[in-house]
């Protein structure tokens, strides 16, 4: 997923101890102990539980790694904006994560940029997995989240499907939530849709995906959100390059507005997305997905498996 607005219930508090590195990267700590790292379009919220000394060392390690990430990515942007079949010869660690996450989808149009936010989170969460005294940690990169969990621990992620509610400053109520236990293989959560800063070929308000890494969830969420689609005159589209001249989507039409859809149109669009999501589950690429459009939702998982039996609880509030 290209960088998008946060869609999960991990809000920031008041920050303090602001530090600016020579690279231009900025970090500060919130009053609740979480950290904020920011550099250009990369905007992270980092939290961890466990031994204070171990966490401090992991944060410092992540900070040192973070400072060079943006320049590494910028140096390979011409390749990373190519379709995946032409983008295999990358050098950077984050770039290689992006390519690896997108490679299973090479039969569809996708560029490594679809996994950039998740790949950044995956790279940095490794700093928290080194010391067993850190019992859990999360890195939230604009709604794409990498997780570290040790036995007996879990994370609950709350989801807001409609970003317009944030813009309208409405009282926020969760559209759904997901609880992930340590005994699953899931270590990544990502969300895509047409309403964020990211461009989408589809009309999904929100598609949230669970996978074994954030980059994998990121790439899959992008493609599933693209697939939640239908031809309807109330949908407004423009070439991606008109919105951003260096977009990796080029002249492809991206969604810029969705009017009032009929119930039949909503169902048809969700059906199309569900087919793609179910195929990814069947191919073991993802563990599950939740799709939202116009107040309607679909939950997709591996066939003949109860998510609760795998340490996953997915709840949709409608």
PDB file of C-alpha atoms in Angstrom:
ATOM      1  CA  UNK A   1       0.000   0.000   0.000  1.00  0.00           C
ATOM      2  CA  UNK A   2       1.212   3.443  -0.753  1.00  0.00           C
ATOM      3  CA  UNK A   3       1.271   5.600   2.369  1.00  0.00           C
ATOM      4  CA  UNK A   4      -2.249   6.211   3.684  1.00  0.00           C
ATOM      5  CA  UNK A   5      -3.925   7.736   6.689  1.00  0.00           C
ATOM      6  CA  UNK A   6      -4.073   5.576   9.855  1.00  0.00           C
ATOM      7  CA  UNK A   7      -7.181   3.405  10.156  1.00  0.00           C
ATOM      8  CA  UNK A   8      -6.528   1.540  13.370  1.00  0.00           C
ATOM      9  CA  UNK A   9      -7.236   2.350  16.977  1.00  0.00           C
ATOM     10  CA  UNK A  10      -3.710   3.145  18.097  1.00  0.00           C
ATOM     11  CA  UNK A  11      -3.957   6.871  18.636  1.00  0.00           C
ATOM     12  CA  UNK A  12      -1.087   9.167  19.542  1.00  0.00           C
ATOM     13  CA  UNK A  13      -0.990  11.313  22.638  1.00  0.00           C
ATOM     14  CA  UNK A  14       1.013  14.440  23.384  1.00  0.00           C
ATOM     15  CA  UNK A  15       4.618  14.080  22.290  1.00  0.00           C
ATOM     16  CA  UNK A  16       7.758  15.192  24.060  1.00  0.00           C
ATOM     17  CA  UNK A  17      11.539  14.826  23.766  1.00  0.00           C
ATOM     18  CA  UNK A  18      11.576  15.668  20.069  1.00  0.00           C
ATOM     19  CA  UNK A  19      14.835  14.752  18.319  1.00  0.00           C
ATOM     20  CA  UNK A  20      15.784  15.614  14.731  1.00  0.00           C
ATOM     21  CA  UNK A  21      18.555  13.597  13.070  1.00  0.00           C
ATOM     22  CA  UNK A  22      20.974  14.971  10.494  1.00  0.00           C
ATOM     23  CA  UNK A  23      19.140  12.912   7.856  1.00  0.00           C
ATOM     24  CA  UNK A  24      15.944  14.872   8.516  1.00  0.00           C
ATOM     25  CA  UNK A  25      14.286  12.025  10.397  1.00  0.00           C
ATOM     26  CA  UNK A  26      12.378  13.085  13.517  1.00  0.00           C
ATOM     27  CA  UNK A  27      11.451  11.135  16.619  1.00  0.00           C
ATOM     28  CA  UNK A  28       9.567  11.971  19.798  1.00  0.00           C
ATOM     29  CA  UNK A  29       8.054  10.047  22.671  1.00  0.00           C
ATOM     30  CA  UNK A  30       4.452  10.194  23.811  1.00  0.00           C
ATOM     31  CA  UNK A  31       3.410  10.445  27.421  1.00  0.00           C
ATOM     32  CA  UNK A  32       2.218   6.815  27.355  1.00  0.00           C
ATOM     33  CA  UNK A  33       5.684   5.583  26.365  1.00  0.00           C
ATOM     34  CA  UNK A  34       5.076   5.001  22.663  1.00  0.00           C
ATOM     35  CA  UNK A  35       7.321   6.575  20.042  1.00  0.00           C
ATOM     36  CA  UNK A  36       6.696   8.576  16.881  1.00  0.00           C
ATOM     37  CA  UNK A  37       9.230   8.300  14.036  1.00  0.00           C
ATOM     38  CA  UNK A  38       8.720  10.483  10.963  1.00  0.00           C
ATOM     39  CA  UNK A  39      10.751  11.097   7.815  1.00  0.00           C
ATOM     40  CA  UNK A  40       9.105  12.470   4.683  1.00  0.00           C
ATOM     41  CA  UNK A  41       6.043  10.314   3.936  1.00  0.00           C
ATOM     42  CA  UNK A  42       7.025   7.653   6.485  1.00  0.00           C
ATOM     43  CA  UNK A  43       5.081   8.158   9.710  1.00  0.00           C
ATOM     44  CA  UNK A  44       5.331   5.500  12.409  1.00  0.00           C
ATOM     45  CA  UNK A  45       3.823   4.854  15.827  1.00  0.00           C
ATOM     46  CA  UNK A  46       5.873   2.348  17.838  1.00  0.00           C
ATOM     47  CA  UNK A  47       4.840   0.627  21.048  1.00  0.00           C
ATOM     48  CA  UNK A  48       6.278  -2.216  23.082  1.00  0.00           C
ATOM     49  CA  UNK A  49       5.787  -4.042  26.379  1.00  0.00           C
ATOM     50  CA  UNK A  50       8.373  -5.798  28.512  1.00  0.00           C
ATOM     51  CA  UNK A  51      11.668  -4.969  30.155  1.00  0.00           C
ATOM     52  CA  UNK A  52      12.288  -1.205  30.008  1.00  0.00           C
ATOM     53  CA  UNK A  53      15.987  -1.539  29.256  1.00  0.00           C
ATOM     54  CA  UNK A  54      15.407  -4.021  26.452  1.00  0.00           C
ATOM     55  CA  UNK A  55      12.745  -1.793  24.931  1.00  0.00           C
ATOM     56  CA  UNK A  56      15.006   1.262  25.101  1.00  0.00           C
ATOM     57  CA  UNK A  57      17.777  -0.643  23.313  1.00  0.00           C
ATOM     58  CA  UNK A  58      15.361  -1.875  20.632  1.00  0.00           C
ATOM     59  CA  UNK A  59      13.983   1.632  20.065  1.00  0.00           C
ATOM     60  CA  UNK A  60      17.501   2.953  19.628  1.00  0.00           C
ATOM     61  CA  UNK A  61      18.356   0.178  17.175  1.00  0.00           C
ATOM     62  CA  UNK A  62      15.178   0.873  15.203  1.00  0.00           C
ATOM     63  CA  UNK A  63      15.932   4.613  15.205  1.00  0.00           C
ATOM     64  CA  UNK A  64      19.419   4.081  13.791  1.00  0.00           C
ATOM     65  CA  UNK A  65      18.019   1.841  11.049  1.00  0.00           C
ATOM     66  CA  UNK A  66      15.142   4.214  10.331  1.00  0.00           C
ATOM     67  CA  UNK A  67      17.340   7.181   9.492  1.00  0.00           C
ATOM     68  CA  UNK A  68      18.663   5.682   6.250  1.00  0.00           C
ATOM     69  CA  UNK A  69      15.460   4.057   5.022  1.00  0.00           C
ATOM     70  CA  UNK A  70      14.000   6.906   3.012  1.00  0.00           C
ATOM     71  CA  UNK A  71      17.203   7.609   1.064  1.00  0.00           C
ATOM     72  CA  UNK A  72      17.556   3.890   0.302  1.00  0.00           C
ATOM     73  CA  UNK A  73      14.032   3.735  -1.080  1.00  0.00           C
ATOM     74  CA  UNK A  74      14.361   6.946  -3.074  1.00  0.00           C
ATOM     75  CA  UNK A  75      17.532   5.592  -4.667  1.00  0.00           C
ATOM     76  CA  UNK A  76      15.605   2.641  -6.093  1.00  0.00           C
ATOM     77  CA  UNK A  77      12.279   4.335  -6.884  1.00  0.00           C
ATOM     78  CA  UNK A  78      12.592   3.983 -10.674  1.00  0.00           C
ATOM     79  CA  UNK A  79      12.726   0.197 -10.263  1.00  0.00           C
ATOM     80  CA  UNK A  80      10.170   0.018  -7.456  1.00  0.00           C
ATOM     81  CA  UNK A  81       7.593   1.798  -9.617  1.00  0.00           C
ATOM     82  CA  UNK A  82       7.846  -0.833 -12.344  1.00  0.00           C
ATOM     83  CA  UNK A  83       5.447  -3.790 -12.614  1.00  0.00           C
ATOM     84  CA  UNK A  84       6.674  -6.589 -10.387  1.00  0.00           C
ATOM     85  CA  UNK A  85       7.900  -8.756 -13.274  1.00  0.00           C
ATOM     86  CA  UNK A  86      10.435  -6.030 -14.137  1.00  0.00           C
ATOM     87  CA  UNK A  87      11.448  -5.117 -10.588  1.00  0.00           C
ATOM     88  CA  UNK A  88      13.401  -8.067  -9.252  1.00  0.00           C
ATOM     89  CA  UNK A  89      16.893  -6.519  -9.269  1.00  0.00           C
ATOM     90  CA  UNK A  90      16.705  -4.357  -6.161  1.00  0.00           C
ATOM     91  CA  UNK A  91      19.436  -3.985  -3.550  1.00  0.00           C
ATOM     92  CA  UNK A  92      18.007  -2.524  -0.334  1.00  0.00           C
ATOM     93  CA  UNK A  93      16.599  -4.700   2.443  1.00  0.00           C
ATOM     94  CA  UNK A  94      13.242  -2.903   2.464  1.00  0.00           C
ATOM     95  CA  UNK A  95      13.059  -2.992  -1.334  1.00  0.00           C
ATOM     96  CA  UNK A  96      13.656  -6.747  -1.303  1.00  0.00           C
ATOM     97  CA  UNK A  97      10.850  -7.170   1.226  1.00  0.00           C
ATOM     98  CA  UNK A  98       8.558  -5.205  -1.095  1.00  0.00           C
ATOM     99  CA  UNK A  99       9.412  -7.355  -4.103  1.00  0.00           C
ATOM    100  CA  UNK A 100       9.025 -10.597  -2.145  1.00  0.00           C
ATOM    101  CA  UNK A 101       5.579  -9.568  -0.865  1.00  0.00           C
ATOM    102  CA  UNK A 102       4.340  -8.654  -4.349  1.00  0.00           C
ATOM    103  CA  UNK A 103       5.850 -11.605  -6.231  1.00  0.00           C
ATOM    104  CA  UNK A 104       3.007 -14.063  -5.441  1.00  0.00           C
ATOM    105  CA  UNK A 105       0.641 -11.641  -7.231  1.00  0.00           C
ATOM    106  CA  UNK A 106       2.700 -11.391 -10.444  1.00  0.00           C
ATOM    107  CA  UNK A 107      -0.274 -12.622 -12.510  1.00  0.00           C
ATOM    108  CA  UNK A 108      -2.002  -9.304 -11.687  1.00  0.00           C
ATOM    109  CA  UNK A 109      -0.824  -5.735 -12.186  1.00  0.00           C
ATOM    110  CA  UNK A 110       1.145  -4.726  -9.111  1.00  0.00           C
ATOM    111  CA  UNK A 111       4.311  -2.762  -8.427  1.00  0.00           C
ATOM    112  CA  UNK A 112       6.517  -3.167  -5.343  1.00  0.00           C
ATOM    113  CA  UNK A 113       5.215   0.205  -4.126  1.00  0.00           C
ATOM    114  CA  UNK A 114       2.038  -1.613  -3.100  1.00  0.00           C
ATOM    115  CA  UNK A 115       3.982  -3.059  -0.156  1.00  0.00           C
ATOM    116  CA  UNK A 116       6.224  -0.148   0.827  1.00  0.00           C
ATOM    117  CA  UNK A 117       4.523   0.850   4.091  1.00  0.00           C
ATOM    118  CA  UNK A 118       4.287  -2.709   5.354  1.00  0.00           C
ATOM    119  CA  UNK A 119       7.873  -3.482   4.359  1.00  0.00           C
ATOM    120  CA  UNK A 120       9.175  -0.514   6.351  1.00  0.00           C
ATOM    121  CA  UNK A 121       7.259  -1.706   9.415  1.00  0.00           C
ATOM    122  CA  UNK A 122       8.535  -5.276   8.936  1.00  0.00           C
ATOM    123  CA  UNK A 123      12.137  -4.096   8.726  1.00  0.00           C
ATOM    124  CA  UNK A 124      11.932  -2.151  11.976  1.00  0.00           C
ATOM    125  CA  UNK A 125       9.968  -4.684  14.017  1.00  0.00           C
ATOM    126  CA  UNK A 126      13.009  -6.989  13.790  1.00  0.00           C
ATOM    127  CA  UNK A 127      14.741  -4.749  16.343  1.00  0.00           C
ATOM    128  CA  UNK A 128      12.156  -5.825  18.934  1.00  0.00           C
ATOM    129  CA  UNK A 129      12.390  -9.550  18.224  1.00  0.00           C
ATOM    130  CA  UNK A 130      16.028  -9.876  19.259  1.00  0.00           C
ATOM    131  CA  UNK A 131      15.506  -9.691  23.027  1.00  0.00           C
ATOM    132  CA  UNK A 132      13.099 -12.186  24.603  1.00  0.00           C
ATOM    133  CA  UNK A 133      12.420  -9.730  27.420  1.00  0.00           C
ATOM    134  CA  UNK A 134      10.261  -7.730  24.993  1.00  0.00           C
ATOM    135  CA  UNK A 135       6.964  -9.614  25.197  1.00  0.00           C
ATOM    136  CA  UNK A 136       5.139  -7.761  22.432  1.00  0.00           C
ATOM    137  CA  UNK A 137       5.586  -4.776  20.116  1.00  0.00           C
ATOM    138  CA  UNK A 138       3.859  -3.076  17.221  1.00  0.00           C
ATOM    139  CA  UNK A 139       4.934  -0.687  14.486  1.00  0.00           C
ATOM    140  CA  UNK A 140       2.037   1.130  12.839  1.00  0.00           C
ATOM    141  CA  UNK A 141       2.990   2.749   9.538  1.00  0.00           C
ATOM    142  CA  UNK A 142      -0.070   4.703   8.480  1.00  0.00           C
ATOM    143  CA  UNK A 143      -2.404   1.795   9.201  1.00  0.00           C
ATOM    144  CA  UNK A 144      -0.079  -0.994   8.080  1.00  0.00           C
ATOM    145  CA  UNK A 145       1.115  -2.783  11.197  1.00  0.00           C
ATOM    146  CA  UNK A 146       3.950  -5.189  11.937  1.00  0.00           C
ATOM    147  CA  UNK A 147       3.579  -7.195  15.158  1.00  0.00           C
ATOM    148  CA  UNK A 148       5.869  -8.970  17.587  1.00  0.00           C
ATOM    149  CA  UNK A 149       4.121 -11.358  19.969  1.00  0.00           C
ATOM    150  CA  UNK A 150       5.429 -13.872  22.494  1.00  0.00           C
ATOM    151  CA  UNK A 151       3.422 -16.792  23.955  1.00  0.00           C
ATOM    152  CA  UNK A 152       0.435 -15.725  26.003  1.00  0.00           C
ATOM    153  CA  UNK A 153       0.177 -12.248  24.472  1.00  0.00           C
ATOM    154  CA  UNK A 154      -2.138 -10.775  21.865  1.00  0.00           C
ATOM    155  CA  UNK A 155      -3.078  -7.519  20.165  1.00  0.00           C
ATOM    156  CA  UNK A 156      -6.507  -6.060  19.535  1.00  0.00           C
ATOM    157  CA  UNK A 157      -6.740  -3.793  16.495  1.00  0.00           C
ATOM    158  CA  UNK A 158      -9.768  -1.540  16.126  1.00  0.00           C
ATOM    159  CA  UNK A 159     -10.768  -0.535  12.589  1.00  0.00           C
ATOM    160  CA  UNK A 160     -12.477   2.526  11.156  1.00  0.00           C
ATOM    161  CA  UNK A 161     -13.723   1.812   7.641  1.00  0.00           C
ATOM    162  CA  UNK A 162     -14.787   5.329   6.653  1.00  0.00           C
ATOM    163  CA  UNK A 163     -12.137   8.047   6.866  1.00  0.00           C
ATOM    164  CA  UNK A 164     -14.755  10.688   6.046  1.00  0.00           C
ATOM    165  CA  UNK A 165     -15.964  10.312   9.619  1.00  0.00           C
ATOM    166  CA  UNK A 166     -12.580  11.536  10.797  1.00  0.00           C
ATOM    167  CA  UNK A 167     -12.713  14.488   8.412  1.00  0.00           C
ATOM    168  CA  UNK A 168     -16.223  15.350   9.612  1.00  0.00           C
ATOM    169  CA  UNK A 169     -15.012  15.064  13.231  1.00  0.00           C
ATOM    170  CA  UNK A 170     -17.827  12.719  14.095  1.00  0.00           C
ATOM    171  CA  UNK A 171     -17.884  10.757  17.329  1.00  0.00           C
ATOM    172  CA  UNK A 172     -15.897   7.690  16.394  1.00  0.00           C
ATOM    173  CA  UNK A 173     -17.255   4.205  16.857  1.00  0.00           C
ATOM    174  CA  UNK A 174     -15.419   1.117  15.710  1.00  0.00           C
ATOM    175  CA  UNK A 175     -16.549  -0.526  12.478  1.00  0.00           C
ATOM    176  CA  UNK A 176     -14.873  -3.696  13.602  1.00  0.00           C
ATOM    177  CA  UNK A 177     -12.007  -5.145  15.561  1.00  0.00           C
ATOM    178  CA  UNK A 178      -9.545  -7.983  15.265  1.00  0.00           C
ATOM    179  CA  UNK A 179      -7.776  -9.812  18.065  1.00  0.00           C
ATOM    180  CA  UNK A 180      -4.595 -11.678  17.145  1.00  0.00           C
ATOM    181  CA  UNK A 181      -2.995 -14.149  19.537  1.00  0.00           C
ATOM    182  CA  UNK A 182       0.678 -15.098  19.639  1.00  0.00           C
ATOM    183  CA  UNK A 183       0.005 -18.721  18.678  1.00  0.00           C
ATOM    184  CA  UNK A 184      -0.982 -17.712  15.142  1.00  0.00           C
ATOM    185  CA  UNK A 185       1.424 -17.051  12.276  1.00  0.00           C
ATOM    186  CA  UNK A 186      -0.097 -13.606  11.773  1.00  0.00           C
ATOM    187  CA  UNK A 187       2.374 -10.789  12.260  1.00  0.00           C
ATOM    188  CA  UNK A 188       1.016  -8.234   9.805  1.00  0.00           C
ATOM    189  CA  UNK A 189      -2.183  -6.227   9.424  1.00  0.00           C
ATOM    190  CA  UNK A 190      -2.783  -3.809   6.545  1.00  0.00           C
ATOM    191  CA  UNK A 191      -5.651  -1.720   5.231  1.00  0.00           C
ATOM    192  CA  UNK A 192      -6.343  -0.239   1.796  1.00  0.00           C
ATOM    193  CA  UNK A 193      -9.195   1.614   0.123  1.00  0.00           C
ATOM    194  CA  UNK A 194      -9.969   4.602  -2.047  1.00  0.00           C
ATOM    195  CA  UNK A 195     -10.576   7.129   0.747  1.00  0.00           C
ATOM    196  CA  UNK A 196      -7.016   7.525   2.036  1.00  0.00           C
ATOM    197  CA  UNK A 197      -4.021   9.299   0.530  1.00  0.00           C
ATOM    198  CA  UNK A 198      -3.383   6.151  -1.480  1.00  0.00           C
ATOM    199  CA  UNK A 199      -4.891   5.768  -4.928  1.00  0.00           C
ATOM    200  CA  UNK A 200      -7.097   2.747  -5.558  1.00  0.00           C
ATOM    201  CA  UNK A 201      -8.541   1.216  -8.718  1.00  0.00           C
ATOM    202  CA  UNK A 202     -11.578   0.039  -6.756  1.00  0.00           C
ATOM    203  CA  UNK A 203     -14.313   1.502  -4.592  1.00  0.00           C
ATOM    204  CA  UNK A 204     -13.807  -0.263  -1.264  1.00  0.00           C
ATOM    205  CA  UNK A 205     -14.092   2.050   1.708  1.00  0.00           C
ATOM    206  CA  UNK A 206     -11.727  -0.274   3.525  1.00  0.00           C
ATOM    207  CA  UNK A 207     -10.118  -3.678   3.118  1.00  0.00           C
ATOM    208  CA  UNK A 208      -8.171  -5.025   6.091  1.00  0.00           C
ATOM    209  CA  UNK A 209      -5.950  -8.063   5.601  1.00  0.00           C
ATOM    210  CA  UNK A 210      -4.165 -10.420   8.014  1.00  0.00           C
ATOM    211  CA  UNK A 211      -0.964 -12.148   6.896  1.00  0.00           C
ATOM    212  CA  UNK A 212       2.345 -13.432   8.207  1.00  0.00           C
ATOM    213  CA  UNK A 213       4.046 -10.077   7.627  1.00  0.00           C
ATOM    214  CA  UNK A 214       2.946  -6.492   7.152  1.00  0.00           C
ATOM    215  CA  UNK A 215       4.336  -6.255   3.605  1.00  0.00           C
ATOM    216  CA  UNK A 216       2.394  -9.359   2.567  1.00  0.00           C
ATOM    217  CA  UNK A 217      -0.794  -7.964   4.104  1.00  0.00           C
ATOM    218  CA  UNK A 218      -0.095  -4.595   2.467  1.00  0.00           C
ATOM    219  CA  UNK A 219       0.257  -5.962  -1.072  1.00  0.00           C
ATOM    220  CA  UNK A 220      -2.811  -8.188  -0.696  1.00  0.00           C
ATOM    221  CA  UNK A 221      -4.969  -5.394   0.762  1.00  0.00           C
ATOM    222  CA  UNK A 222      -4.094  -3.168  -2.192  1.00  0.00           C
ATOM    223  CA  UNK A 223      -5.155  -5.793  -4.733  1.00  0.00           C
ATOM    224  CA  UNK A 224      -8.329  -6.819  -2.916  1.00  0.00           C
ATOM    225  CA  UNK A 225      -9.352  -3.161  -2.562  1.00  0.00           C
ATOM    226  CA  UNK A 226      -8.721  -2.716  -6.291  1.00  0.00           C
ATOM    227  CA  UNK A 227     -11.016  -5.684  -6.948  1.00  0.00           C
ATOM    228  CA  UNK A 228     -13.962  -4.358  -4.935  1.00  0.00           C
ATOM    229  CA  UNK A 229     -15.356  -2.637  -7.986  1.00  0.00           C
ATOM    230  CA  UNK A 230     -18.210  -2.305 -10.448  1.00  0.00           C
ATOM    231  CA  UNK A 231     -19.079  -0.106 -13.413  1.00  0.00           C
ATOM    232  CA  UNK A 232     -21.561   2.517 -12.264  1.00  0.00           C
ATOM    233  CA  UNK A 233     -22.091   6.126 -13.399  1.00  0.00           C
ATOM    234  CA  UNK A 234     -21.960   7.374  -9.792  1.00  0.00           C
ATOM    235  CA  UNK A 235     -18.284   6.384  -9.565  1.00  0.00           C
ATOM    236  CA  UNK A 236     -15.835   9.124 -10.537  1.00  0.00           C
ATOM    237  CA  UNK A 237     -12.373   8.187 -11.820  1.00  0.00           C
ATOM    238  CA  UNK A 238      -9.327  10.008 -13.108  1.00  0.00           C
ATOM    239  CA  UNK A 239      -5.965   8.881 -14.499  1.00  0.00           C
ATOM    240  CA  UNK A 240      -3.560   8.376 -11.608  1.00  0.00           C
ATOM    241  CA  UNK A 241      -0.922  10.535 -13.280  1.00  0.00           C
ATOM    242  CA  UNK A 242      -3.274  13.536 -13.190  1.00  0.00           C
ATOM    243  CA  UNK A 243      -3.329  13.299  -9.409  1.00  0.00           C
ATOM    244  CA  UNK A 244       0.372  12.573  -8.999  1.00  0.00           C
ATOM    245  CA  UNK A 245       2.672  12.863 -11.983  1.00  0.00           C
ATOM    246  CA  UNK A 246       5.084  10.174 -10.780  1.00  0.00           C
ATOM    247  CA  UNK A 247       2.410   7.654  -9.790  1.00  0.00           C
ATOM    248  CA  UNK A 248       3.357   4.033 -10.396  1.00  0.00           C
ATOM    249  CA  UNK A 249      -0.216   3.549 -11.669  1.00  0.00           C
ATOM    250  CA  UNK A 250       0.438   5.747 -14.709  1.00  0.00           C
ATOM    251  CA  UNK A 251      -2.673   6.326 -16.818  1.00  0.00           C
ATOM    252  CA  UNK A 252      -4.785   3.772 -14.984  1.00  0.00           C
ATOM    253  CA  UNK A 253      -8.073   5.179 -13.748  1.00  0.00           C
ATOM    254  CA  UNK A 254      -8.274   5.581  -9.986  1.00  0.00           C
ATOM    255  CA  UNK A 255     -11.334   6.306  -7.900  1.00  0.00           C
ATOM    256  CA  UNK A 256     -11.829   9.906  -6.776  1.00  0.00           C
ATOM    257  CA  UNK A 257     -15.485   9.791  -5.766  1.00  0.00           C
ATOM    258  CA  UNK A 258     -18.313   7.341  -5.136  1.00  0.00           C
ATOM    259  CA  UNK A 259     -21.942   8.433  -5.161  1.00  0.00           C
ATOM    260  CA  UNK A 260     -24.933   6.630  -3.729  1.00  0.00           C
ATOM    261  CA  UNK A 261     -24.814   2.983  -4.816  1.00  0.00           C
ATOM    262  CA  UNK A 262     -27.755   0.607  -5.078  1.00  0.00           C
ATOM    263  CA  UNK A 263     -27.789  -2.439  -2.813  1.00  0.00           C
ATOM    264  CA  UNK A 264     -27.257  -4.609  -5.888  1.00  0.00           C
ATOM    265  CA  UNK A 265     -24.170  -2.628  -6.915  1.00  0.00           C
ATOM    266  CA  UNK A 266     -22.743  -2.830  -3.389  1.00  0.00           C
ATOM    267  CA  UNK A 267     -23.267  -6.595  -3.326  1.00  0.00           C
ATOM    268  CA  UNK A 268     -21.726  -7.097  -6.777  1.00  0.00           C
ATOM    269  CA  UNK A 269     -18.633  -5.046  -5.898  1.00  0.00           C
ATOM    270  CA  UNK A 270     -18.142  -6.905  -2.620  1.00  0.00           C
ATOM    271  CA  UNK A 271     -18.649 -10.223  -4.421  1.00  0.00           C
ATOM    272  CA  UNK A 272     -15.815  -9.349  -6.805  1.00  0.00           C
ATOM    273  CA  UNK A 273     -13.482  -8.466  -3.941  1.00  0.00           C
ATOM    274  CA  UNK A 274     -14.458 -11.547  -1.974  1.00  0.00           C
ATOM    275  CA  UNK A 275     -13.481 -13.821  -4.877  1.00  0.00           C
ATOM    276  CA  UNK A 276      -9.978 -12.331  -4.958  1.00  0.00           C
ATOM    277  CA  UNK A 277      -9.600 -12.439  -1.174  1.00  0.00           C
ATOM    278  CA  UNK A 278     -10.791 -16.049  -0.985  1.00  0.00           C
ATOM    279  CA  UNK A 279      -8.325 -17.049  -3.699  1.00  0.00           C
ATOM    280  CA  UNK A 280      -5.482 -15.509  -1.674  1.00  0.00           C
ATOM    281  CA  UNK A 281      -6.632 -17.388   1.425  1.00  0.00           C
ATOM    282  CA  UNK A 282      -6.825 -20.652  -0.505  1.00  0.00           C
ATOM    283  CA  UNK A 283      -3.301 -20.091  -1.845  1.00  0.00           C
ATOM    284  CA  UNK A 284      -2.029 -19.498   1.731  1.00  0.00           C
ATOM    285  CA  UNK A 285      -0.948 -15.928   0.861  1.00  0.00           C
ATOM    286  CA  UNK A 286      -3.141 -14.357   3.550  1.00  0.00           C
ATOM    287  CA  UNK A 287      -4.993 -15.582   6.634  1.00  0.00           C
ATOM    288  CA  UNK A 288      -8.118 -13.513   6.318  1.00  0.00           C
ATOM    289  CA  UNK A 289      -9.678 -10.255   5.204  1.00  0.00           C
ATOM    290  CA  UNK A 290     -12.526  -7.908   6.070  1.00  0.00           C
ATOM    291  CA  UNK A 291     -14.060  -5.858   3.249  1.00  0.00           C
ATOM    292  CA  UNK A 292     -16.228  -2.747   3.737  1.00  0.00           C
ATOM    293  CA  UNK A 293     -18.320  -0.788   1.251  1.00  0.00           C
ATOM    294  CA  UNK A 294     -21.147   1.655   1.982  1.00  0.00           C
ATOM    295  CA  UNK A 295     -21.794   0.243   5.434  1.00  0.00           C
ATOM    296  CA  UNK A 296     -21.772  -3.386   4.295  1.00  0.00           C
ATOM    297  CA  UNK A 297     -19.015  -5.829   5.229  1.00  0.00           C
ATOM    298  CA  UNK A 298     -17.709  -9.263   4.281  1.00  0.00           C
ATOM    299  CA  UNK A 299     -15.388 -11.492   6.292  1.00  0.00           C
ATOM    300  CA  UNK A 300     -13.178 -13.887   4.322  1.00  0.00           C
ATOM    301  CA  UNK A 301     -11.033 -16.667   5.771  1.00  0.00           C
ATOM    302  CA  UNK A 302      -9.533 -20.016   4.949  1.00  0.00           C
ATOM    303  CA  UNK A 303     -12.205 -22.518   3.951  1.00  0.00           C
ATOM    304  CA  UNK A 304     -13.497 -24.942   6.597  1.00  0.00           C
ATOM    305  CA  UNK A 305     -11.549 -23.201   9.346  1.00  0.00           C
ATOM    306  CA  UNK A 306     -13.069 -21.258  12.186  1.00  0.00           C
ATOM    307  CA  UNK A 307     -10.911 -18.143  12.727  1.00  0.00           C
ATOM    308  CA  UNK A 308     -11.437 -18.396  16.503  1.00  0.00           C
ATOM    309  CA  UNK A 309      -9.854 -21.840  16.505  1.00  0.00           C
ATOM    310  CA  UNK A 310      -6.710 -20.299  15.012  1.00  0.00           C
ATOM    311  CA  UNK A 311      -6.363 -17.589  17.661  1.00  0.00           C
ATOM    312  CA  UNK A 312      -8.049 -14.918  15.530  1.00  0.00           C
ATOM    313  CA  UNK A 313     -11.198 -13.028  16.429  1.00  0.00           C
ATOM    314  CA  UNK A 314     -12.639 -10.852  13.663  1.00  0.00           C
ATOM    315  CA  UNK A 315     -15.686  -8.804  14.593  1.00  0.00           C
ATOM    316  CA  UNK A 316     -17.682  -6.531  12.289  1.00  0.00           C
ATOM    317  CA  UNK A 317     -20.019  -3.915  13.743  1.00  0.00           C
ATOM    318  CA  UNK A 318     -22.793  -2.858  11.356  1.00  0.00           C
TER     319      UNK A 318
END
